[in-house]
Short mmCIF file of C-alpha atoms in Angstrom, two decimals:
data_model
loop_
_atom_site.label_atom_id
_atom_site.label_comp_id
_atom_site.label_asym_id
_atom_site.label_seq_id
_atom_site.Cartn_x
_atom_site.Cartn_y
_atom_site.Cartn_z
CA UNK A 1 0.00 0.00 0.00
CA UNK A 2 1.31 3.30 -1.13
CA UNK A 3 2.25 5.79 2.02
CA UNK A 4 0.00 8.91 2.87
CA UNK A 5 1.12 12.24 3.69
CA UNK A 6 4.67 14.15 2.54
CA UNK A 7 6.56 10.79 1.56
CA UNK A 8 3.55 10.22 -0.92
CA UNK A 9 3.90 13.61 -3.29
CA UNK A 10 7.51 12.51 -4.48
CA UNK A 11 6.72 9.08 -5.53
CA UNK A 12 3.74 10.12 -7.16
CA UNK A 13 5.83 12.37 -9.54
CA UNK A 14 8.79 9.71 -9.67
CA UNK A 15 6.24 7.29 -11.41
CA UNK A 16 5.07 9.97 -13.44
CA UNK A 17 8.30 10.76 -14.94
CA UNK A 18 8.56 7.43 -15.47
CA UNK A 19 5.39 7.07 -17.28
CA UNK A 20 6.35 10.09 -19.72
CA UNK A 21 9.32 8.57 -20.36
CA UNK A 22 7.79 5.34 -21.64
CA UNK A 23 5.50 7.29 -23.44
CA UNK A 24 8.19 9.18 -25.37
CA UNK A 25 10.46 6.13 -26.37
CA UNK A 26 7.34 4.22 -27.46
CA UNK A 27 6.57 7.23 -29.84
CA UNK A 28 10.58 7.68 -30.85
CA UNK A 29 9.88 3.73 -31.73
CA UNK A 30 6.92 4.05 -33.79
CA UNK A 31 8.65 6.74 -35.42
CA UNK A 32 12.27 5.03 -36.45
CA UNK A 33 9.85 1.93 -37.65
CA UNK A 34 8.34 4.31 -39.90
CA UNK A 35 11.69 6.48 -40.63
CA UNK A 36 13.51 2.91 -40.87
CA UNK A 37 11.46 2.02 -44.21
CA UNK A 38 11.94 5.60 -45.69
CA UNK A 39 15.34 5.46 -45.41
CA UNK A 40 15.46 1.65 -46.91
CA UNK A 41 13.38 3.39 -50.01
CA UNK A 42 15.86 5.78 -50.31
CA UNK A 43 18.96 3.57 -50.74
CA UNK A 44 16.69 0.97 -53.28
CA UNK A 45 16.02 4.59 -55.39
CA UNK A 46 19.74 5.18 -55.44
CA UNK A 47 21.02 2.21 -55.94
CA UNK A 48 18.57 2.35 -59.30
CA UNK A 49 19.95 5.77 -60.18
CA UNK A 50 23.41 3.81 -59.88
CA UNK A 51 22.26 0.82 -62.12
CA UNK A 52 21.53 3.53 -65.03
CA UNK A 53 24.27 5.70 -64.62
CA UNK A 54 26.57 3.06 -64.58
CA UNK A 55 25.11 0.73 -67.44
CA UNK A 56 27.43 2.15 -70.36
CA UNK A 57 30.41 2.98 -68.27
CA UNK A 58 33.61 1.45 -69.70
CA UNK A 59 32.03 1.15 -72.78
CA UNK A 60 33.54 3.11 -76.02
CA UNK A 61 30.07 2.67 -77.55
CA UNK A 62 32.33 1.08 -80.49
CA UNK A 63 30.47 -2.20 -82.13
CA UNK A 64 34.15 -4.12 -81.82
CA UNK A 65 33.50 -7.85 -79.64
CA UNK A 66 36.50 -6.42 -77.64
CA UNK A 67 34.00 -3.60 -76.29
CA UNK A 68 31.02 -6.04 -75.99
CA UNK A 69 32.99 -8.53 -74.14
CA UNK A 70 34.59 -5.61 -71.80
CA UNK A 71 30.56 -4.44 -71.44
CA UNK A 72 29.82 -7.65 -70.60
CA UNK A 73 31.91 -8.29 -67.71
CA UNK A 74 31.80 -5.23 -66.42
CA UNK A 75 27.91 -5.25 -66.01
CA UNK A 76 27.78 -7.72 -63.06
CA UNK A 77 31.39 -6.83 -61.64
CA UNK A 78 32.14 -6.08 -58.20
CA UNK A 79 33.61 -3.03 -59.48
CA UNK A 80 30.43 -1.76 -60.84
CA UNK A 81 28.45 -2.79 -57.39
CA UNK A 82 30.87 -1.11 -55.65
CA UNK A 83 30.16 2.23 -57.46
CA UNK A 84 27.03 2.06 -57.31
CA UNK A 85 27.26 1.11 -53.51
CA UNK A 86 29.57 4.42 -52.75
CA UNK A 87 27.09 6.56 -54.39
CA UNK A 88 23.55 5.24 -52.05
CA UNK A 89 23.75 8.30 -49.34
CA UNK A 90 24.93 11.53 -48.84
CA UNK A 91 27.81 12.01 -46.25
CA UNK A 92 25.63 13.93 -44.07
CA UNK A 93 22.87 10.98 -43.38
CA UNK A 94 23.51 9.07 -40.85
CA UNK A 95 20.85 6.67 -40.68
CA UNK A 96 21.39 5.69 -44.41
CA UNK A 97 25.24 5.24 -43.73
CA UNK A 98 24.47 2.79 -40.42
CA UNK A 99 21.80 1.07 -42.84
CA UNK A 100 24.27 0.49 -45.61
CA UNK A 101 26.93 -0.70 -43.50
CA UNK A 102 25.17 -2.89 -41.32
CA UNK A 103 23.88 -5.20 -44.47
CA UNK A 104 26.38 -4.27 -47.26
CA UNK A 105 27.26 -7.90 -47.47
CA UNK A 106 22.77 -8.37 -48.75
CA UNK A 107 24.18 -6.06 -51.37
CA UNK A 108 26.68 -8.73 -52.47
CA UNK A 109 24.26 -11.37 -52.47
CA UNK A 110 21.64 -10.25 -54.04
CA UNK A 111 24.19 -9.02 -56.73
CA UNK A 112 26.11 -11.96 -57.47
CA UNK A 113 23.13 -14.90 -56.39
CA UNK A 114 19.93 -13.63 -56.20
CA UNK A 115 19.19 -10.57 -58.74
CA UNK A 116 17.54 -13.01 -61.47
CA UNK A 117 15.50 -14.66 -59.46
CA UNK A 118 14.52 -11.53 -57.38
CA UNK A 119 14.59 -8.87 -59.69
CA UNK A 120 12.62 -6.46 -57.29
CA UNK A 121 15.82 -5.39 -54.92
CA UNK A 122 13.01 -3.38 -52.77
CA UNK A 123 10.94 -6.28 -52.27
CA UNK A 124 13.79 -8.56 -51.59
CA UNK A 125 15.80 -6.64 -49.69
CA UNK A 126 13.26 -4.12 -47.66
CA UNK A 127 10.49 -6.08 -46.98
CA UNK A 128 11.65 -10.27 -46.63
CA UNK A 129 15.63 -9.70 -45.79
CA UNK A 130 15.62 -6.73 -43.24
CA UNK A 131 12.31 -6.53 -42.64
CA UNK A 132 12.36 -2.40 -42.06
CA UNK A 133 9.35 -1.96 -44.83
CA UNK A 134 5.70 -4.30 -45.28
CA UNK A 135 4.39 -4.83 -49.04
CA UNK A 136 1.82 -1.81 -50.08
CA UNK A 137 -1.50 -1.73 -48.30
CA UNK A 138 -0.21 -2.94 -44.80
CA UNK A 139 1.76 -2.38 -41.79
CA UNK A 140 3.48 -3.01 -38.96
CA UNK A 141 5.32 -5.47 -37.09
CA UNK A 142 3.54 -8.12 -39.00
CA UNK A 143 2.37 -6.27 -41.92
CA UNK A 144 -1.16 -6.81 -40.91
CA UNK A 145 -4.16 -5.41 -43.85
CA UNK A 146 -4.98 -1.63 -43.56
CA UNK A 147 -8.71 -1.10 -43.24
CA UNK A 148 -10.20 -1.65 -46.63
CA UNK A 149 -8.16 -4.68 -47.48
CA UNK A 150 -4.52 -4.04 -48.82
CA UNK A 151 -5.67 -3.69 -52.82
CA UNK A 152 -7.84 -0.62 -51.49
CA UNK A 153 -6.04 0.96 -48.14
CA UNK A 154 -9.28 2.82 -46.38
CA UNK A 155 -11.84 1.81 -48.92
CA UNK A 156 -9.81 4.08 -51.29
CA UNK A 157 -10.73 7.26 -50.03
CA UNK A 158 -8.03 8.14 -47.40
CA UNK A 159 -4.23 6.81 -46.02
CA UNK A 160 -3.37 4.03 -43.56
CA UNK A 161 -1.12 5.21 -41.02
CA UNK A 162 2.13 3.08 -41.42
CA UNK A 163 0.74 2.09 -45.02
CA UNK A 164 4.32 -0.04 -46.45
CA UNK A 165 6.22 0.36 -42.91
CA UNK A 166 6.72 -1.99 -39.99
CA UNK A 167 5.23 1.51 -38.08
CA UNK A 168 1.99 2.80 -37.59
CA UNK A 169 -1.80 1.59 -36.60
CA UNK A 170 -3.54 1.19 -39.19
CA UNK A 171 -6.10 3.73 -38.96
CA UNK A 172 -7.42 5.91 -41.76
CA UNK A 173 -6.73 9.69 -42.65
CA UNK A 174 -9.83 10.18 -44.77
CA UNK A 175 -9.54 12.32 -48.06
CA UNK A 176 -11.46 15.98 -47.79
CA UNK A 177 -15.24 15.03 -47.85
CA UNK A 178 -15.21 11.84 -46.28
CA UNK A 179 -14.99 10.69 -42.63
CA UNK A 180 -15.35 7.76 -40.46
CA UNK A 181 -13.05 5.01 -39.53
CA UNK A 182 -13.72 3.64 -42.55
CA UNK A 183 -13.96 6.75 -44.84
CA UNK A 184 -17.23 5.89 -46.33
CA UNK A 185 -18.88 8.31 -44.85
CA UNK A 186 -19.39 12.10 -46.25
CA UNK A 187 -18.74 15.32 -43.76
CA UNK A 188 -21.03 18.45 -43.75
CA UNK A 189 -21.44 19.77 -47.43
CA UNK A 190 -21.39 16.47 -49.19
CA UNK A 191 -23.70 13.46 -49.75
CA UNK A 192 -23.12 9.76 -51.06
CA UNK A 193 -23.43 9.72 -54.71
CA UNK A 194 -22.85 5.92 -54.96
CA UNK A 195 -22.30 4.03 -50.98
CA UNK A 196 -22.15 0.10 -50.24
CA UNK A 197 -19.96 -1.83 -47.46
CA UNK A 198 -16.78 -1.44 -49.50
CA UNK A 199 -17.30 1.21 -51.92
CA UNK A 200 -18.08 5.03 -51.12
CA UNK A 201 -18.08 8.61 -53.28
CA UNK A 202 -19.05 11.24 -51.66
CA UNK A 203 -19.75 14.58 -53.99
CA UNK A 204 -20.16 17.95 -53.32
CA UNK A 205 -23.74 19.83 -52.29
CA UNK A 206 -24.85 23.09 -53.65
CA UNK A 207 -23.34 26.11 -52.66
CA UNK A 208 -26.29 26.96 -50.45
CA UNK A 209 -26.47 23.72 -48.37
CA UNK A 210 -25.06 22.89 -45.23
CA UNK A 211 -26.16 18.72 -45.63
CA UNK A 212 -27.84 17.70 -48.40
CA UNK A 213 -28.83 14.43 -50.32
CA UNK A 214 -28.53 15.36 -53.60
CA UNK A 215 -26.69 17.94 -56.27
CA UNK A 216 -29.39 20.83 -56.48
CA UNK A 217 -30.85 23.44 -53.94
CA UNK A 218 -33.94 21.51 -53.66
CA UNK A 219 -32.02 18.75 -51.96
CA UNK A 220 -31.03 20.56 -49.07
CA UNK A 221 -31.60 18.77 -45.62
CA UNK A 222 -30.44 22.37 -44.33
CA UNK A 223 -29.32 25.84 -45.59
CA UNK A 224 -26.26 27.72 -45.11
CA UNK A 225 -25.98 30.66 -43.10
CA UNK A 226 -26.89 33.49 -46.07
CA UNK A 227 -29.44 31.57 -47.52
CA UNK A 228 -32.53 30.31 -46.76
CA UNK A 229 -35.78 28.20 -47.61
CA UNK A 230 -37.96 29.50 -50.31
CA UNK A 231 -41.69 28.39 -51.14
CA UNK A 232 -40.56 25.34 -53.56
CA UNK A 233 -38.35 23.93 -50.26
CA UNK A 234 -35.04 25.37 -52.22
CA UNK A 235 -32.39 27.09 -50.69
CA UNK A 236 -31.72 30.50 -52.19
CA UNK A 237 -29.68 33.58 -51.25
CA UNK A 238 -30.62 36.27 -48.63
CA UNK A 239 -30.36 39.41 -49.81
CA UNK A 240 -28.80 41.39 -47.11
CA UNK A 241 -28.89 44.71 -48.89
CA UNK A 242 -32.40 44.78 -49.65
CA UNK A 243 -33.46 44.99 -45.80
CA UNK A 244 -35.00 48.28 -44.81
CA UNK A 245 -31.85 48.97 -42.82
CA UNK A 246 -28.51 48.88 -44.37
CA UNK A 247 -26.09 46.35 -42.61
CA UNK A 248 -23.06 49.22 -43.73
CA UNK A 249 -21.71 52.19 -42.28
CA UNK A 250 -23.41 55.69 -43.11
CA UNK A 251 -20.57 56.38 -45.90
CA UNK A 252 -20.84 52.84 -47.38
CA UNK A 253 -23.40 50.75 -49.96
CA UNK A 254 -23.94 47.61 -49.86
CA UNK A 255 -23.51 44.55 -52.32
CA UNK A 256 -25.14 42.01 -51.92
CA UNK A 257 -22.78 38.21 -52.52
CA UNK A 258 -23.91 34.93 -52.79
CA UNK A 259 -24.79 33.91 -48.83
CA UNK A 260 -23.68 37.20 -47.69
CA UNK A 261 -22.35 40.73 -48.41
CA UNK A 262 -19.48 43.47 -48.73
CA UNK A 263 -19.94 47.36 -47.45
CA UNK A 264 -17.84 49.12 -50.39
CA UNK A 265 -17.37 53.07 -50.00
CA UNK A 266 -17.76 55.36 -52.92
CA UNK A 267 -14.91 58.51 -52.97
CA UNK A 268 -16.66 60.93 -54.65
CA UNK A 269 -19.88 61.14 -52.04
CA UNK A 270 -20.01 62.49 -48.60
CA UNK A 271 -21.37 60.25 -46.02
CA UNK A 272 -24.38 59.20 -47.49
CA UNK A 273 -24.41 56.54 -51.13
CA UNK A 274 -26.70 53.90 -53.08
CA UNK A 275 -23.82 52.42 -54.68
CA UNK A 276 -20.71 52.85 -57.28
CA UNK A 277 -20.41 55.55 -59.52
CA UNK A 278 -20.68 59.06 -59.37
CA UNK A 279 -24.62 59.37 -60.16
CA UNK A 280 -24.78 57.09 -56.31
CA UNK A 281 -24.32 59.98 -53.95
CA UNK A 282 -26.95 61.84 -51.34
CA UNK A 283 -24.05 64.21 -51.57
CA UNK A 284 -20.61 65.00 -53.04
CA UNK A 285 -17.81 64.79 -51.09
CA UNK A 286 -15.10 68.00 -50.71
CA UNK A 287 -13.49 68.59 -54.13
CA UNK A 288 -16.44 67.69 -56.11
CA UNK A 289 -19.90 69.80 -57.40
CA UNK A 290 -23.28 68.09 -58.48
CA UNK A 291 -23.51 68.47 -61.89
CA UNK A 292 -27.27 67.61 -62.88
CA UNK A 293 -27.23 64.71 -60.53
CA UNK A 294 -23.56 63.69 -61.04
CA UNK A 295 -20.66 64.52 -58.52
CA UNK A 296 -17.92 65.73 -60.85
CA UNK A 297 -14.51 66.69 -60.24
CA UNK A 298 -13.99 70.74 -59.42
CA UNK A 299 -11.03 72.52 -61.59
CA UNK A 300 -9.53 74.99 -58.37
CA UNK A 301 -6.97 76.13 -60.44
CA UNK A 302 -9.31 77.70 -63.18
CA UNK A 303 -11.23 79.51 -60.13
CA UNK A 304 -11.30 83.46 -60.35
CA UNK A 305 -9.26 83.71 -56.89
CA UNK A 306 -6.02 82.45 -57.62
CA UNK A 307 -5.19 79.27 -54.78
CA UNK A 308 -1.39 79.31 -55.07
CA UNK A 309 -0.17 82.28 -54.22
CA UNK A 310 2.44 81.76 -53.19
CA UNK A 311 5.59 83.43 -55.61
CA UNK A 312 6.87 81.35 -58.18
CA UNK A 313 4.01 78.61 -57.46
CA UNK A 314 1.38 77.31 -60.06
CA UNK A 315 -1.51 75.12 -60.12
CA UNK A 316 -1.87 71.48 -61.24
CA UNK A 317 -5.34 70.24 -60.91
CA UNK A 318 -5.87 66.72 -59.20
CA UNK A 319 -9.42 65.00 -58.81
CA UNK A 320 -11.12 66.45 -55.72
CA UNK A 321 -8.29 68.68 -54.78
CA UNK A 322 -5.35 70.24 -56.43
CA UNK A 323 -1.60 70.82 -55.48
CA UNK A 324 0.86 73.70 -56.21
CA UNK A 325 4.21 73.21 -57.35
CA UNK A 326 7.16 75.17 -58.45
CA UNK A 327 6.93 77.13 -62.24
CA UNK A 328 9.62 76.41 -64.98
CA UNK A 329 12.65 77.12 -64.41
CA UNK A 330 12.23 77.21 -60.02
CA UNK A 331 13.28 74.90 -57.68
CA UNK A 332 12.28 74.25 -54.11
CA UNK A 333 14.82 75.38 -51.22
CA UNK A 334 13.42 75.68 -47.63
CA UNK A 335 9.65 75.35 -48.03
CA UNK A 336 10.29 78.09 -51.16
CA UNK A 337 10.28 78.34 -54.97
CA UNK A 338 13.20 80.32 -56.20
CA UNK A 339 14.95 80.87 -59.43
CA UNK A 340 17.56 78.40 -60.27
CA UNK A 341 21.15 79.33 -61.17
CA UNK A 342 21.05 81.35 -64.21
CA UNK A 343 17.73 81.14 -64.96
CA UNK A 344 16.54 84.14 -63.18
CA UNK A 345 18.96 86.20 -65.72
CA UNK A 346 17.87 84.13 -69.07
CA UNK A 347 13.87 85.13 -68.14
CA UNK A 348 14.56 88.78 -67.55
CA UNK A 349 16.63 88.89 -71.08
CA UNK A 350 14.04 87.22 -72.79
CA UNK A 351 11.78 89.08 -71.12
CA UNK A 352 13.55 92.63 -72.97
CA UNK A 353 13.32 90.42 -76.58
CA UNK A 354 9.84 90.46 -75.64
CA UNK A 355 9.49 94.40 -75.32
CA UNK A 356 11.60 95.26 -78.11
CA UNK A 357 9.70 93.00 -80.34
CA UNK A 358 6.47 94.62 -78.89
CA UNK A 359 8.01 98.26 -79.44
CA UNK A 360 9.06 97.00 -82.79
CA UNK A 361 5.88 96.23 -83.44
CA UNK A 362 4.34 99.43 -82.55
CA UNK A 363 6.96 101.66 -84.38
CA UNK A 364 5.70 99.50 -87.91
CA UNK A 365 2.20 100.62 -87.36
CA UNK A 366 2.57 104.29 -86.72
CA UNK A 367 4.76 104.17 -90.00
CA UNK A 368 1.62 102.55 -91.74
CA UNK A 369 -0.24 104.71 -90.57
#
């Protein structure tokens, strides 16, 4: 009987440590069975990649019998297996090094005794000599059936944990739209098209139904939030913007969307608009006039009252507001449009062309006269 009091409190949390740590090395277990057949694969796709890039080396390509015998011989040497063998794992993997190592001398015989009669080196070497990987559509220890029966892992519609390992349990991760331990059956949103004890296919409802039994509307168990039941028993969209009050802001309009809405604002009004354009506002926001109904853009720079006054300054008109920037031949300095270098004297001469063309001008028509 366990003790009471102070003495118990540190034995309870000595066999919970205990307990974590069994948990933790069962996982890491589970985990190197599963790891242990990945890296097997990996060494069988290698060694494959080995067999091709090594099947014309040596070989002149020539069509003398000196080359063909050379060929020949070279294809099942122990030189060849051994370059091949060098080139199965990187030098930074460790557990594909320890692998090779540990049954390099398989390698060797299923090389030099038992590649005709075993021609799949996966199968042979993988699954019935080291035993890290199980034939497709089982697992673990004793390669056991996934659900569904090994042809059809999960009834075809999802994976079997551990599916080709000595790792995992054997239970299904279903494909999107099915569920169940035995993924025949359909989530929210989709119904069984075609569904017996072995076979399942679960399709897609209409948009506007959250279960359903069929492909339409109309065979709605249940609508989707948005919609809702019409007087034929179909499911069709609310229309959120037709309510007598508007579901936006006081500067927004409302769209309505298929089993819901969006609250768009329209620049050109003031708080107050029916929808997009400029023909949509209660009122035109700053920068704009109602033309006949429509907010258009006002021109401040061709105003009587000049806005930039500023020296040196003129106006460039923007929609709903304009912006003053330095003349020709100015540049800013300090907040300030002044004359650049030179230019100052250039406009005041051609500024006296300008007069003596002007007086020129004047002197011809009193002559005329």
């Amino acid at each position: 009987m366990l003790s009471t009091g102070p003495q118990r409190l540190p034995l309870l949390l000595l066999l919970s440590c205990v307990t974590l740590v069994l948990l933790f090395q069962v996982a890491d277990a589970k985990r190197d069975l599963k790891g242990a057949c990945v890296t097997c694969q990996q060494i069988i796709d290698n060694f494959n990649k080995g067999l091709e890039r090594t099947v014309k080396q040596n070989f002149g390509g020539g069509n003398t019998a000196w080359e063909e015998r050379k060929l020949s011989k070279y294809e099942t040497s122990e030189i060849r297996l051994m370059e091949i063998v060098e080139g199965l794992c990187d030098s930074s993997s460790f557990e594909c090094n320890r692998m090779v190592e540990e049954h390099e001398e398989h390698f060797e015989t299923w090389w030099f005794k038992r590649k005709a009669k075993h021609p799949d080196l996966h199968k042979w070497f993988c699954i019935e000599t080291i035993k890290v990987c199980c034939p497709k559509g089982t697992f673990g220890p004793d390669c056991n059936s996934c659900v569904g029966g090994s042809d059809r892992p999960c009834h075809g519609n999802g994976m079997c944990d551990g599916d080709g390992t000595r790792g995992g349990n054997g239970k299904c991760s279903c494909d999107h739209g099915y569920e169940g331990e035995f993924c025949l059956d359909c989530i929210d949103g989709y119904f069984n098209e075609v569904r017996n004890d072995t076979f399942s296919l679960c399709t897609e409802c209409d948009t506007s139904c959250k279960t359903c039994t069929g492909a339409t509307n109309q065979d709605c168990d249940a609508c989707k939030e948005g919609w809702e039941e019409d007087d034929q028993e179909a499911c069709v969209d609310v229309n959120e913007c037709a309510s007598d009050s508007s579901p936006c802001e006081e500067d927004q309009y409302c769209l309505n969307t298929e089993g819901s809405y969006s609250c768009k604002g329209n620049y050109l009004c003031a708080p107050g608009c029916t929808g997009a354009g400029p023909d949509k506002c209660q009122a035109c926001a700053s920068g704009y006039q109602d033309t006949e109904g429509t907010c258009t853009d006002i021109d401040e720079c061709s105003q009587p009252e000049a806005v930039c006054t500023e020296e040196h300054r003129e106006c460039i008109n923007t929609k709903g507001s304009y912006t003053c920037i330095c003349s020709s031949g100015c540049e800013e300095k300090d907040g300030e449009c002044v004359p650049q270098p030179g230019r100052e004297e250039k406009r005041r001469e051609e500024k006296r062309r300008e007069e003596k063309r002007r007086e020129e001008k004047r002197r011809e028509k009193r002559r005329e006269e």
